[in-house]
Coordinates of C-alpha atoms in Angstrom, one line a residue:
X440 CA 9.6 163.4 33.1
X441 CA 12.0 160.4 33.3
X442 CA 14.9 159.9 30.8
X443 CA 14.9 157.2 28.5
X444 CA 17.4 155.0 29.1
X445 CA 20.2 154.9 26.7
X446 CA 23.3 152.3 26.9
X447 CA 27.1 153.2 26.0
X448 CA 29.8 150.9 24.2
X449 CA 33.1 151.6 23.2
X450 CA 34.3 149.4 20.6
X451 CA 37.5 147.8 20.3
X452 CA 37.5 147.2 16.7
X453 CA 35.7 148.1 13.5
X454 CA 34.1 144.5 13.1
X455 CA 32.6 144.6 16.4
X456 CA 31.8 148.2 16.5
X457 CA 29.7 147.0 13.1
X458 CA 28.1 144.1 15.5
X459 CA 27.1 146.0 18.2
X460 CA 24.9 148.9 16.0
X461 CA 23.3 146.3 13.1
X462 CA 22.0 144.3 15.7
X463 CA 20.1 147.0 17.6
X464 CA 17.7 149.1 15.6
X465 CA 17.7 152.2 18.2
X466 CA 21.3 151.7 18.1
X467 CA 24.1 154.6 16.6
X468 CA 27.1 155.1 15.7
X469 CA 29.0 158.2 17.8
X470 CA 32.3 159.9 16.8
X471 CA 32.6 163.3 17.3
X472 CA 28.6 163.8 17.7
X473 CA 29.0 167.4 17.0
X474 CA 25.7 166.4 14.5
X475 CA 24.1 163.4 16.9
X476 CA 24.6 165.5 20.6
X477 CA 22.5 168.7 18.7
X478 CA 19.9 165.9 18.0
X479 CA 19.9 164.4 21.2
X480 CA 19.3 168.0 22.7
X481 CA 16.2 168.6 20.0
X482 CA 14.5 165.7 20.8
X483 CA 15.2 164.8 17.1
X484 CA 17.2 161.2 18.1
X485 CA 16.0 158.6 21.0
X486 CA 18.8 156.4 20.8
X487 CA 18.9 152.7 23.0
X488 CA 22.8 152.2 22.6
X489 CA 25.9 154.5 21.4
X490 CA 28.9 153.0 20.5
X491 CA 31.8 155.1 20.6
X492 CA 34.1 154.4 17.1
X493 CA 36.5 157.5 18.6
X494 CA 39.0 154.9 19.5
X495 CA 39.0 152.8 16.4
X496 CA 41.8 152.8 14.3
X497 CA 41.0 155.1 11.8
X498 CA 42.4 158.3 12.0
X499 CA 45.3 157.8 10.0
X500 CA 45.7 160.0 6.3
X501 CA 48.0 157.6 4.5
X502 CA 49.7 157.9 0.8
X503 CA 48.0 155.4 -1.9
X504 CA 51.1 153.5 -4.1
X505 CA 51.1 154.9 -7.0
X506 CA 49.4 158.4 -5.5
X507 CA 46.4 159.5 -3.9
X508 CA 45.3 160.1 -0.5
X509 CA 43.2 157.1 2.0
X510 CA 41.8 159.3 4.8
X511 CA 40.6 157.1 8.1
X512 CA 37.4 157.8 8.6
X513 CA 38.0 159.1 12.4
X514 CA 40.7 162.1 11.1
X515 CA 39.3 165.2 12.3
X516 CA 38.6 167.9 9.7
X517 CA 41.4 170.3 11.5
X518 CA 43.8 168.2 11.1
X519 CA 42.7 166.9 7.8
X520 CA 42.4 170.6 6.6
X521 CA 46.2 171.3 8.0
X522 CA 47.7 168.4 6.1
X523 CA 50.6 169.8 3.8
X524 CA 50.1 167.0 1.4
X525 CA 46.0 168.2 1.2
X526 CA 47.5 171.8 1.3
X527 CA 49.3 171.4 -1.6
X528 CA 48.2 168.5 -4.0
X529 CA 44.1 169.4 -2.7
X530 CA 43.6 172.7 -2.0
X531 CA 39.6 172.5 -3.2
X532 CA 39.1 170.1 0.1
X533 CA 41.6 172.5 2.7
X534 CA 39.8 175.4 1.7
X535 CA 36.1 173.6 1.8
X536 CA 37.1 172.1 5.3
X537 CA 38.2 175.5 6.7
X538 CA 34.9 177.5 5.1
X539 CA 33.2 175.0 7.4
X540 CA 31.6 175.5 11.2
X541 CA 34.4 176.5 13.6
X542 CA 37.7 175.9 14.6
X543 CA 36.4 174.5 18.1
X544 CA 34.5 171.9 16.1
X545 CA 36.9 171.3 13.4
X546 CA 39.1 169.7 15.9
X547 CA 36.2 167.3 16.9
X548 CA 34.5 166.6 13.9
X549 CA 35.9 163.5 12.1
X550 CA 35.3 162.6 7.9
X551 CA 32.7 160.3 8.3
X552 CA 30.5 162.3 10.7
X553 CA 30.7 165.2 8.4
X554 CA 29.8 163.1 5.6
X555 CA 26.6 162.0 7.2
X556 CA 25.6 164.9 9.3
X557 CA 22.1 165.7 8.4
X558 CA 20.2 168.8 7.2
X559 CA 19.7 171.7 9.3
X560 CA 16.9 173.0 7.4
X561 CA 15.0 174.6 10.4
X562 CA 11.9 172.6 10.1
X563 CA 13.3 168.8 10.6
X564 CA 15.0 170.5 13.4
X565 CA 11.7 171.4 14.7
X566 CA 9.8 168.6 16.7
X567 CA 6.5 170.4 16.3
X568 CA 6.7 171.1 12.5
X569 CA 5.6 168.2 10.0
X570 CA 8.9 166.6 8.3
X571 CA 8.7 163.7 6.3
X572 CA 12.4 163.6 6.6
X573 CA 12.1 163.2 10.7
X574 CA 8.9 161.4 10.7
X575 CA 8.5 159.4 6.9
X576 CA 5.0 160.4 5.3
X577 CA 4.5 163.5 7.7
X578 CA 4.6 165.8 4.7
X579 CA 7.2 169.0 4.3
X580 CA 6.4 171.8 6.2
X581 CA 9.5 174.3 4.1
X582 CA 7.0 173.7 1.1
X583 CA 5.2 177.1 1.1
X584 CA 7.1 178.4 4.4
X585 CA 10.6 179.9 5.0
X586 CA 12.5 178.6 2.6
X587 CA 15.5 181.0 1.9
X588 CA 17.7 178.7 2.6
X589 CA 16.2 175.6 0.8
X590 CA 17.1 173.4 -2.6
X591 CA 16.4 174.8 -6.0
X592 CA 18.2 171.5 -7.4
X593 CA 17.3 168.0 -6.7
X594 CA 14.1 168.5 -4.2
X595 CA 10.7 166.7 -4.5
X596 CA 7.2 167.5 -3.5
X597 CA 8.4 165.4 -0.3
X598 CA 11.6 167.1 0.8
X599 CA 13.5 170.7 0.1
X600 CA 15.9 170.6 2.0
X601 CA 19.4 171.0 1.7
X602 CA 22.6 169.6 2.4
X603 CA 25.1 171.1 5.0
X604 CA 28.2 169.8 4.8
X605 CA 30.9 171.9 2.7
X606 CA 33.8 168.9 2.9
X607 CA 31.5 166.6 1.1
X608 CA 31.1 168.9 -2.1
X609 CA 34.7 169.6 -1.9
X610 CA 35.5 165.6 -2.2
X611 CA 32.0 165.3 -4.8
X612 CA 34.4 167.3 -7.0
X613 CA 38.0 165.6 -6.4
X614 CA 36.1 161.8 -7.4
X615 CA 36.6 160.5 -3.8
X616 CA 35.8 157.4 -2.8
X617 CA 34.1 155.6 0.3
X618 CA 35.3 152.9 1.8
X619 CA 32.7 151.0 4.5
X620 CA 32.1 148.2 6.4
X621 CA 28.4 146.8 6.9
X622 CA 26.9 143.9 8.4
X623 CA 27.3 142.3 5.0
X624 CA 30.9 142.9 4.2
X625 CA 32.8 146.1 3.6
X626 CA 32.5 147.8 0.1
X627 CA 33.8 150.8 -2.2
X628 CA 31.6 153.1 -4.0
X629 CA 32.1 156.9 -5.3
X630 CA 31.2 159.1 -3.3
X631 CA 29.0 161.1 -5.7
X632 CA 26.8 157.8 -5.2
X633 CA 26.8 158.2 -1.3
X634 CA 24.4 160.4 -0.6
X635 CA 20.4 159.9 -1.9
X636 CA 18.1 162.6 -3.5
X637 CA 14.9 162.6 -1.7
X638 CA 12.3 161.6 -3.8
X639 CA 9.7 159.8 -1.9
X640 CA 11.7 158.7 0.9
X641 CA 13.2 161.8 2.0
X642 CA 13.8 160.4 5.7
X643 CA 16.9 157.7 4.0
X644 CA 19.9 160.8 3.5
X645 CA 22.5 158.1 1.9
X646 CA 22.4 154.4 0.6
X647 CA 24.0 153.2 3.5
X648 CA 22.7 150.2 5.5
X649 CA 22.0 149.9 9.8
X650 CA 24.7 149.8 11.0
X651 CA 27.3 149.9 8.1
X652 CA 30.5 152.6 8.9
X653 CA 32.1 154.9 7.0
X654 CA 35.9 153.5 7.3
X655 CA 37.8 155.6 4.7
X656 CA 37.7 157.8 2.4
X657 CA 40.2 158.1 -0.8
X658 CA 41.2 160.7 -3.2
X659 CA 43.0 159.6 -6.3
X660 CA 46.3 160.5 -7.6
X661 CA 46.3 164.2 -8.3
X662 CA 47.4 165.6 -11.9
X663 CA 50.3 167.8 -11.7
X664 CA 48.8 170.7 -14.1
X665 CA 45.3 170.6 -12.0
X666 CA 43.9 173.1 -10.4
X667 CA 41.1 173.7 -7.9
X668 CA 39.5 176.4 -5.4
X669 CA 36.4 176.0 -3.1
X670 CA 34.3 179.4 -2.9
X671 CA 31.7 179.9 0.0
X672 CA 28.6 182.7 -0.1
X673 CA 27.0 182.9 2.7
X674 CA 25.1 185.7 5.3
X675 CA 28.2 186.2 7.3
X676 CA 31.9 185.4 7.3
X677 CA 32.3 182.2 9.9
X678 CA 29.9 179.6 11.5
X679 CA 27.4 180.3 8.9
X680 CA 25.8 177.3 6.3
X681 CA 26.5 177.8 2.7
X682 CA 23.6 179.8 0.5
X683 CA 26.0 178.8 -2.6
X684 CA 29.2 176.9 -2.3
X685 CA 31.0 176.0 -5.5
X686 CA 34.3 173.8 -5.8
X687 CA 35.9 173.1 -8.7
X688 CA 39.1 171.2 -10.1
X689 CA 40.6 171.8 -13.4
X690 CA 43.4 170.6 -15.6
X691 CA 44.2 172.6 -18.6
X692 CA 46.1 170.6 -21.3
X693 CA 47.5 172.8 -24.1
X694 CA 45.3 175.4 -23.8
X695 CA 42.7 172.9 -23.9
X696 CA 40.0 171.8 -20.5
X697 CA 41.5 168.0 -20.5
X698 CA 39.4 167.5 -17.3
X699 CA 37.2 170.0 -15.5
X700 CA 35.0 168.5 -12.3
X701 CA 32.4 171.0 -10.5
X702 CA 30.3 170.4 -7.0
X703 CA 27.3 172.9 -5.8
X704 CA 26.6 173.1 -2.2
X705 CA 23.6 174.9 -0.4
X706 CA 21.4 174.1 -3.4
X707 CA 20.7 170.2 -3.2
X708 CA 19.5 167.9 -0.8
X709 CA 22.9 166.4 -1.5
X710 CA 26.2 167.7 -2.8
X711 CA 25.6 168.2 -6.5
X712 CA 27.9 167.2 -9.0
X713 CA 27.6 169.8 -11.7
X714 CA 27.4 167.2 -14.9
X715 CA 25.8 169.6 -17.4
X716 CA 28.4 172.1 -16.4
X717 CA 31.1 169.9 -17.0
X718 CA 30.2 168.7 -20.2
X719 CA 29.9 172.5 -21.4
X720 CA 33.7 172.5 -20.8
X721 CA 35.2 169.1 -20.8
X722 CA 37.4 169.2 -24.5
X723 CA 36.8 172.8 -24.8
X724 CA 39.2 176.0 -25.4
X725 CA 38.0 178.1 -22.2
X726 CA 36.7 181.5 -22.8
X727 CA 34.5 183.8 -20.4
X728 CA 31.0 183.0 -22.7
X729 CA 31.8 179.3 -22.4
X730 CA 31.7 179.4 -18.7
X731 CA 28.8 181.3 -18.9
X732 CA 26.9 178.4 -21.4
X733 CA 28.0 175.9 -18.8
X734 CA 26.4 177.5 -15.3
X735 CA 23.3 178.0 -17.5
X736 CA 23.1 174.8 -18.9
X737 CA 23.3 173.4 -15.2
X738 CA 20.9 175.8 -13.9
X739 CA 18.5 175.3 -16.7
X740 CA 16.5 172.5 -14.5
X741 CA 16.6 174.8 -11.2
X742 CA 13.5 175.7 -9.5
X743 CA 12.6 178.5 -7.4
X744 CA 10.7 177.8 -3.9
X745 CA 9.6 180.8 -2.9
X746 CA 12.0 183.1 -1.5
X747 CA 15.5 181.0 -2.6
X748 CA 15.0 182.8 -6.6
X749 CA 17.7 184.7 -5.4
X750 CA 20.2 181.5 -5.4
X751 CA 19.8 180.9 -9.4
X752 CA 21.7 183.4 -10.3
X753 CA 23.8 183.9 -7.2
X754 CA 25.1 179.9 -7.9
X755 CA 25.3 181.0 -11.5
X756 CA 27.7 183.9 -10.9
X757 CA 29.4 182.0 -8.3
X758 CA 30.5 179.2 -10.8
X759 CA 31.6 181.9 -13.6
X760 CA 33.8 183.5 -10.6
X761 CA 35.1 180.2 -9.5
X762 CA 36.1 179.2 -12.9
X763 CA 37.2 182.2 -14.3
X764 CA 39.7 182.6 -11.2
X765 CA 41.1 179.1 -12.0
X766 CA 41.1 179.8 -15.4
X767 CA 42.9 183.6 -15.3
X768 CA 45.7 183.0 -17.3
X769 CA 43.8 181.6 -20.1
X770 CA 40.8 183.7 -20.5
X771 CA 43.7 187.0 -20.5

């Protein structure tokens, strides 16, 4: 069987890096390609050009006058995980970066790949199961098979599967930003508004463009009462995907929730912002039944799929511990 042929490029700067991938459909984009060299093995990618963005200059973290965080887009998550100023003013995002895959990929992995690394629900990974996410209008094989692992929030008769990364839901819950540049100019939008719910086009994972880069990404000034954790469940300790992740940030005013900010992970097709949750809590005096009202008032639209019941009220006691851990001193 011959090997399709498949051209290399390193680029020498952002613009032309942009150039090179939105003017080639079969082109992509590689960094660390600890997501796009598992596809390339699979069968799941057939690429006509790779243009290497390793050497761009973009893996800088830098401070933001007047506070905040802009992480290049090319910083691996080691050493964005190791950085004393994430250590100490974002300790949701260390802790989420460190609860992901393992320290041999951490030091390869860069922010943007992680932010569009795709599912690794077990049937798009297969090439002989249907997947309407691999192959648009194939149908969803996980619908009525294996689906332990699969959404119970945010899926569609199309599409259940989840979303791996832990980073992402980390930043979902600190109000990051994404900076990019595209074929049509660069733009800035949240990051909550990144990445795309299935619906009926399960196979497009974000709202980028072809050939539009992840450049940045950029956390805002922290508060200096907040607080924030990232908690992980999963089947074993390391190198395992989240059944139920749960980050949260919280800043407690006078005994009062000024600001509270929850993301799920391992229970969407993308890193779910916990809204409902966080209007339970936002403006209210915390107490253990009032974190209870908000998980349940989140998980009121959940829905089972098969064998995943089990993750209703596992992400439901997994937000009440996260929370309640944050919130120790006032709920004594």
């Amino acid at each position: 069987m011959s090997t399709p042929a498949m051209a290399y490029e390193r680029a020498t700067d952002v613009d032309a890096a942009v150039a090179a991938v939105a003017g080639r459909p079969g082109a992509r984009f590689l960094a660390g390609g600890t997501n796009l060299v598992d596809h390339l093995k699979l069968g799941l990618l057939d690429p006509d050009l790779l243009v290497d963005v390793t050497r761009l200059p973009l893996r800088e973290i830098e401070d933001v006058p007047g506070g905040g965080l802009r992480i290049g887009a090319g910083v691996t998550n080691a050493d964005l995980a190791a950085d004393p100023r994430v250590r100490a003013s974002y300790p949701v995002l260390a802790e989420a970066l460190l609860a992901g895959a393992s320290g041999q990929l951490r030091n390869v992995a860069t922010t943007g790949g992680n932010l569009l690394q795709r599912t690794r629900c077990p049937y798009f990974q297969d090439v002989t199961m249907a997947c309407g996410k691999r192959d648009p209008g194939a149908g969803c094989s996980a619908i009525g098979g294996v689906t332990r692992g699969h959404a119970i929030l945010g899926a569609s008769e199309h599409c259940i599967a989840t979303h791996p990364s832990d980073m992402a839901v980390g930043l979902a819950a600190l109000d990051a930003t994404v900076e990019t540049a595209g074929p049509g100019g660069g733009r800035t939008l949240p990051l909550t508004e990144l990445h795309r719910l299935p619906g009926d086009e399960p196979e497009r994972d974000t709202v980028l463009e072809h050939g539009e880069l992840i450049v940045a990404v950029t956390l805002p000034p922290p508060s200096p009462t907040a607080r924030s954790a990232y908690r992980k469940v999963r089947d074993r300790a390391s190198y395992a995907f989240a059944l139920v992740s749960v980050a949260a940030a919280v800043d407690v005013r006078d005994g009062v929730l000024h600001d509270v900010r929850i993301a799920l992970g391992g229970v969407a097709p993308k890193p779910w912002r916990a809204e409902q949750a966080e209007a339970v809590l936002r403006g209210a005096v915390p107490t253990a039944a009032r974190l209870g009202e908000a998980a349940d008032a989140e998980l009121a639209a959940a829905t089972a799929q098969g064998e995943n019941a089990f993750k209703i009220p596992l992400a439901r006691a997994t937000i009440v511990a996260v929370l309640r851990d944050l919130l120790t001193e006032e709920l004594a």
